[in-house]
Tab-separated table of C-alpha atoms in Angstrom:
chain	number	residue	atom	x	y	z
A	187	MET	CA	-40.283	17.487	39.963
A	188	SER	CA	-38.606	16.260	43.133
A	189	ASN	CA	-39.081	17.816	46.532
A	190	ASN	CA	-35.570	19.258	46.139
A	191	THR	CA	-36.649	21.535	43.315
A	192	SER	CA	-35.809	25.153	44.062
A	193	SER	CA	-38.321	27.970	43.626
A	194	ILE	CA	-37.305	31.202	41.915
A	195	LEU	CA	-39.498	34.278	42.185
A	196	VAL	CA	-39.586	36.142	38.886
A	197	ILE	CA	-40.823	39.738	38.871
A	198	SER	CA	-41.072	41.106	35.341
A	199	GLY	CA	-43.278	42.174	32.459
A	200	HIS	CA	-45.234	40.102	29.973
A	201	ASP	CA	-43.975	40.097	26.395
A	202	PRO	CA	-46.419	38.162	24.202
A	203	SER	CA	-43.738	37.541	21.571
A	204	GLY	CA	-41.574	35.445	23.866
A	205	ALA	CA	-39.154	37.596	25.860
A	206	GLY	CA	-39.766	38.909	29.382
A	207	ILE	CA	-41.435	36.638	31.871
A	208	GLN	CA	-42.131	33.980	29.235
A	209	ALA	CA	-38.390	33.640	28.544
A	210	ASP	CA	-37.750	33.513	32.287
A	211	ILE	CA	-40.235	30.674	32.831
A	212	GLU	CA	-38.915	28.635	29.904
A	213	THR	CA	-35.331	29.022	31.093
A	214	ILE	CA	-36.137	28.111	34.685
A	215	VAL	CA	-38.137	25.015	33.725
A	216	ILE	CA	-35.423	23.763	31.363
A	217	ASN	CA	-32.885	24.213	34.165
A	218	LYS	CA	-35.039	22.104	36.501
A	219	CYS	CA	-36.189	24.804	38.898
A	220	HIS	CA	-39.700	26.121	39.560
A	221	ALA	CA	-40.795	29.622	38.560
A	222	ILE	CA	-43.281	31.585	40.635
A	223	THR	CA	-44.122	34.787	38.820
A	224	ILE	CA	-45.433	38.276	39.447
A	225	LEU	CA	-46.249	40.498	36.470
A	226	THR	CA	-45.219	44.153	36.661
A	227	CYS	CA	-46.941	45.127	33.426
A	228	ILE	CA	-48.670	43.919	30.312
A	229	THR	CA	-47.387	45.004	26.922
A	230	ALA	CA	-48.501	45.027	23.310
A	231	GLN	CA	-45.333	44.219	21.397
A	232	ASN	CA	-43.660	41.912	18.947
A	233	THR	CA	-40.022	41.555	17.904
A	234	ALA	CA	-40.222	44.749	15.818
A	235	SER	CA	-42.156	47.275	17.919
A	236	VAL	CA	-43.945	48.144	21.173
A	237	ASN	CA	-47.426	49.658	21.075
A	238	PHE	CA	-48.048	50.033	24.801
A	239	VAL	CA	-46.749	49.213	28.277
A	240	LYS	CA	-49.409	49.184	31.010
A	241	PRO	CA	-48.093	48.830	34.586
A	242	ILE	CA	-49.959	46.699	37.109
A	243	SER	CA	-51.480	48.866	39.847
A	244	ARG	CA	-49.418	49.112	43.002
A	245	GLU	CA	-52.210	47.634	45.131
A	246	ASP	CA	-52.741	44.665	42.807
A	247	PHE	CA	-48.999	44.062	42.653
A	248	LYS	CA	-48.739	44.096	46.457
A	249	THR	CA	-51.625	41.622	46.792
A	250	LYS	CA	-50.151	39.292	44.186
A	251	LEU	CA	-46.806	39.265	46.000
A	252	SER	CA	-48.237	38.665	49.461
A	253	THR	CA	-50.553	35.904	48.220
A	254	ILE	CA	-47.924	33.835	46.432
A	255	LEU	CA	-45.463	34.206	49.297
A	256	GLU	CA	-47.933	32.792	51.800
A	257	GLU	CA	-47.070	29.442	50.251
A	258	PHE	CA	-43.649	29.645	48.589
A	259	LYS	CA	-40.180	30.438	49.948
A	260	PRO	CA	-37.994	31.276	46.922
A	261	LYS	CA	-34.211	30.950	47.120
A	262	VAL	CA	-33.629	33.570	44.426
A	263	ILE	CA	-35.527	36.601	43.163
A	264	LYS	CA	-34.958	37.475	39.498
A	265	ILE	CA	-36.183	40.982	38.679
A	266	GLY	CA	-36.666	42.064	35.083
A	267	LEU	CA	-38.788	44.891	33.720
A	268	ILE	CA	-40.111	47.276	36.378
A	269	PRO	CA	-41.904	50.073	34.524
A	270	ASN	CA	-42.015	52.734	37.247
A	271	LEU	CA	-40.742	53.957	40.609
A	272	GLU	CA	-43.835	52.880	42.570
A	273	LEU	CA	-43.285	49.189	41.846
A	274	CYS	CA	-39.574	49.507	42.674
A	275	GLU	CA	-40.621	50.822	46.082
A	276	GLU	CA	-43.152	48.027	46.583
A	277	ILE	CA	-40.526	45.375	45.807
A	278	ASP	CA	-38.215	47.050	48.317
A	279	HIS	CA	-40.915	46.859	51.019
A	280	PHE	CA	-41.325	43.154	50.323
A	281	ILE	CA	-37.574	42.415	50.385
A	282	GLN	CA	-37.198	44.168	53.729
A	283	LYS	CA	-39.663	41.691	55.253
A	284	ILE	CA	-37.677	38.606	54.191
A	285	LYS	CA	-36.057	37.022	57.245
A	286	TYR	CA	-33.765	34.551	55.483
A	287	LYS	CA	-30.835	34.817	53.069
A	288	ILE	CA	-31.996	35.298	49.512
A	289	GLU	CA	-30.104	36.119	46.329
A	290	ILE	CA	-31.424	38.935	44.155
A	291	ILE	CA	-30.626	39.260	40.453
A	292	VAL	CA	-31.667	42.444	38.677
A	293	ASP	CA	-31.731	42.625	34.879
A	294	PRO	CA	-32.232	46.386	34.414
A	295	ILE	CA	-34.360	46.384	31.274
A	296	ILE	CA	-34.732	49.830	29.723
A	297	LEU	CA	-35.402	49.198	26.034
A	298	ALA	CA	-37.183	46.391	24.231
A	299	GLY	CA	-35.134	44.377	21.787
A	300	SER	CA	-36.850	46.385	19.075
A	301	GLY	CA	-35.341	49.567	20.537
A	302	SER	CA	-38.566	50.973	22.032
A	303	ASN	CA	-38.536	52.473	25.525
A	304	LEU	CA	-40.281	50.283	28.111
A	305	ILE	CA	-39.972	52.350	31.279
A	306	GLU	CA	-41.057	55.638	32.784
A	307	GLU	CA	-38.317	58.172	33.478
A	308	THR	CA	-38.660	57.476	37.203
A	309	GLN	CA	-37.693	53.814	36.903
A	310	SER	CA	-33.913	54.286	36.898
A	311	ALA	CA	-34.251	56.507	39.958
A	312	GLY	CA	-36.373	53.795	41.570
A	313	LEU	CA	-33.713	51.161	40.953
A	314	LYS	CA	-31.026	53.369	42.450
A	315	LYS	CA	-33.102	54.417	45.466
A	316	PHE	CA	-34.772	51.149	46.377
A	317	LEU	CA	-33.157	48.077	44.831
A	318	LEU	CA	-29.499	48.338	43.835
A	319	ALA	CA	-28.213	48.200	47.419
A	320	LYS	CA	-30.005	44.857	47.830
A	321	THR	CA	-28.804	43.380	44.543
A	322	THR	CA	-26.555	40.316	44.555
A	323	LEU	CA	-25.968	40.555	40.812
A	324	LEU	CA	-26.839	43.228	38.251
A	325	THR	CA	-26.842	42.059	34.611
A	326	PRO	CA	-26.885	45.118	32.303
A	327	ASN	CA	-25.831	45.139	28.685
A	328	ARG	CA	-23.517	47.935	27.583
A	329	PHE	CA	-26.332	50.385	26.854
A	330	GLU	CA	-28.093	49.707	30.169
A	331	LEU	CA	-24.829	49.972	32.103
A	332	PHE	CA	-23.981	53.392	30.699
A	333	GLU	CA	-27.555	54.629	30.908
A	334	LEU	CA	-27.810	53.711	34.587
A	335	THR	CA	-24.502	55.335	35.514
A	336	GLN	CA	-24.508	58.205	32.998
A	337	THR	CA	-20.945	57.324	31.973
A	338	ASP	CA	-19.384	55.801	28.869
A	339	ASN	CA	-16.651	53.890	30.665
A	340	PHE	CA	-16.830	50.376	32.124
A	341	VAL	CA	-14.565	50.957	35.139
A	342	ALA	CA	-16.280	54.236	36.041
A	343	SER	CA	-19.681	52.530	35.738
A	344	VAL	CA	-18.629	49.667	37.996
A	345	GLU	CA	-17.315	52.059	40.632
A	346	CYS	CA	-20.558	54.039	40.484
A	347	LEU	CA	-22.690	50.925	40.945
A	348	PHE	CA	-20.529	49.617	43.768
A	349	THR	CA	-21.020	52.969	45.505
A	350	LEU	CA	-24.785	52.470	45.137
A	351	GLY	CA	-24.473	49.107	46.912
A	352	VAL	CA	-24.473	46.543	44.088
A	353	LYS	CA	-22.366	43.525	45.108
A	354	ASN	CA	-21.615	42.065	41.666
A	355	ILE	CA	-22.060	43.243	38.085
A	356	LEU	CA	-22.141	41.104	34.957
A	357	ALA	CA	-21.874	43.597	32.100
A	358	THR	CA	-22.570	41.977	28.741
A	359	ASP	CA	-21.475	42.796	25.189
A	360	LEU	CA	-19.043	45.480	26.328
A	361	VAL	CA	-17.010	45.837	23.159
A	362	ASP	CA	-18.248	46.919	19.732
A	363	ASP	CA	-16.844	43.935	17.832
A	364	GLN	CA	-18.544	42.195	14.904
A	365	HIS	CA	-16.930	38.841	15.629
A	366	VAL	CA	-16.623	38.464	19.412
A	367	ILE	CA	-18.849	39.201	22.411
A	368	THR	CA	-16.958	40.252	25.523
A	369	SER	CA	-18.617	40.372	28.945
A	370	ALA	CA	-17.187	41.019	32.407
A	371	LEU	CA	-18.105	39.970	35.954
A	372	ALA	CA	-16.943	42.504	38.547
A	373	SER	CA	-17.098	41.664	42.247
A	374	LYS	CA	-17.100	44.310	44.955
A	375	GLU	CA	-16.038	41.872	47.683
A	376	ASN	CA	-12.691	40.869	46.196
A	377	GLY	CA	-12.185	43.542	43.553
A	378	GLN	CA	-11.787	40.933	40.832
A	379	ILE	CA	-12.984	41.305	37.241
A	380	THR	CA	-13.431	38.116	35.219
A	381	TYR	CA	-13.758	38.477	31.454
A	382	TYR	CA	-15.678	36.119	29.179
A	383	SER	CA	-15.506	36.097	25.408
A	384	HIS	CA	-17.118	33.930	22.753
A	385	PRO	CA	-17.848	34.163	19.041
A	386	ARG	CA	-20.705	36.463	18.129
A	387	ILE	CA	-23.584	34.718	16.372
A	388	SER	CA	-24.895	36.987	13.642
A	389	GLY	CA	-28.416	38.345	13.917
A	390	LYS	CA	-30.666	39.928	16.542
A	391	PHE	CA	-32.259	37.839	19.260
A	392	HIS	CA	-35.368	38.397	21.381
A	393	GLY	CA	-35.075	37.705	25.106
A	394	SER	CA	-31.418	36.694	25.289
A	395	GLY	CA	-30.783	38.905	28.341
A	396	CYS	CA	-33.750	37.425	30.204
A	397	THR	CA	-32.477	33.965	29.358
A	398	LEU	CA	-28.995	34.670	30.695
A	399	ALA	CA	-30.155	36.263	33.962
A	400	SER	CA	-32.695	33.511	34.678
A	401	ALA	CA	-30.127	30.805	33.966
A	402	ILE	CA	-27.798	32.433	36.515
A	403	ALA	CA	-30.683	32.468	38.993
A	404	CYS	CA	-31.049	28.716	38.511
A	405	GLY	CA	-27.376	28.157	39.294
A	406	LEU	CA	-27.642	30.164	42.507
A	407	ALA	CA	-30.870	28.373	43.438
A	408	LYS	CA	-28.937	25.094	43.175
A	409	ASN	CA	-26.336	26.472	45.617
A	410	LYS	CA	-23.626	26.919	42.985
A	411	ASN	CA	-21.242	29.825	43.466
A	412	LEU	CA	-21.671	32.964	41.392
A	413	ASN	CA	-18.715	32.402	39.059
A	414	LEU	CA	-19.855	28.897	38.129
A	415	SER	CA	-23.469	30.041	37.795
A	416	VAL	CA	-22.409	32.798	35.390
A	417	LEU	CA	-20.157	30.519	33.346
A	418	GLU	CA	-22.836	27.843	32.954
A	419	ALA	CA	-25.495	30.441	32.176
A	420	ILE	CA	-23.372	31.995	29.417
A	421	HIS	CA	-22.944	28.531	27.899
A	422	PHE	CA	-26.706	27.901	28.161
A	423	ALA	CA	-27.643	31.261	26.620
A	424	ASN	CA	-25.183	30.810	23.756
A	425	LYS	CA	-26.675	27.407	22.988
A	426	THR	CA	-30.197	28.855	22.883
A	427	ILE	CA	-29.028	31.582	20.502
A	428	ALA	CA	-27.106	29.188	18.265
A	429	ASN	CA	-30.317	27.180	17.857
A	430	ALA	CA	-32.688	30.149	17.628
A	431	TYR	CA	-35.962	29.957	15.739
A	432	ASP	CA	-36.675	32.112	12.671
A	433	LEU	CA	-40.133	33.103	13.870
A	434	GLY	CA	-40.069	36.860	14.447
A	435	ILE	CA	-39.813	39.311	11.563
A	436	ALA	CA	-37.174	41.498	13.249
A	437	GLN	CA	-35.464	39.221	15.773
A	438	ARG	CA	-34.938	35.495	16.138
A	439	ILE	CA	-36.292	33.637	19.188
A	440	PRO	CA	-33.720	31.734	21.305
A	441	ASN	CA	-34.480	28.023	21.495
A	442	ARG	CA	-34.327	27.453	25.232
A	443	SER	CA	-35.179	23.770	24.896
A	444	ALA	CA	-32.160	23.110	22.629
A	445	GLU	CA	-30.143	20.135	23.837
A	446	GLN	CA	-27.387	21.378	26.107
C-alpha cells in the first residue's frame, strides 16, 4: 500500500461466520484503505443462530484503544456491534480526546442476521446517551431505525434522531417490497432526503449491513463527499450480494472480492 493509504478504525464484534469485523476488514482492504480494529465482543454464531455474546472487559477495551492509537491516526471511525452501555461510554471518552476532525459512522446492530439478539438492553440507551450526538452518519435498517426511535414512521424517526444529534441517517430497506429495495439518506444540515432504489436480490445475506457501512467509511476516508460515498457504497454492496457465496446454511455470504 502507498503512503497515501487511509486508516479506518473499526470498533465491532467478531462473527466467526463472516459478518461483523471480518466483513469490515474485507471491505476496507478491497477498497484500498487500511483497517485498524478493536473488538467489542466475541461471539459463538453462524448464519443460522447465536449461542453466546461475550463482551470485552471495559479495562481491556480501553487499553486496546489507547495502544493502537499511540501509532495510528484514523480518518474515519466505523462503529458496529457494541454489546453494552459501558463500552458505549468508553468509546465516548476516547472520541472526546480526539483533537482533529474525524468522521464517525455508526451501524447500530441490534440483531444478528439469524434474528438473535446481540445486545444488552442498556446498549440502545448507551448509543443515545454517548454516541449519537457525535455521529456523522447512522446506517440503520428499517428494524433498527424503528427500534432505536420507538416509532414506526420514517419521518418521525429521522426527526427523533436529529434531535438526539445525529447529522445524517442512511436508512436501508425502508419499504416492504419483494422486488425493490428502497433506502433514504436524510441530512440534518440541509433538510434534504435522497432516495435510492435498486432491484432486490432474492435470498438472505450475512454481513451486508457491515459491508455497506464500511464501504461508506472508505469513501469518506478518501475525502469523497457523503452523497458520493453512499452512492458508491450501495453499488459496491449490491455487487457483493449479487455474487454471494452459497456457504452458510441459512444465509449467503457476500463476495466482497467480486470484480467491481
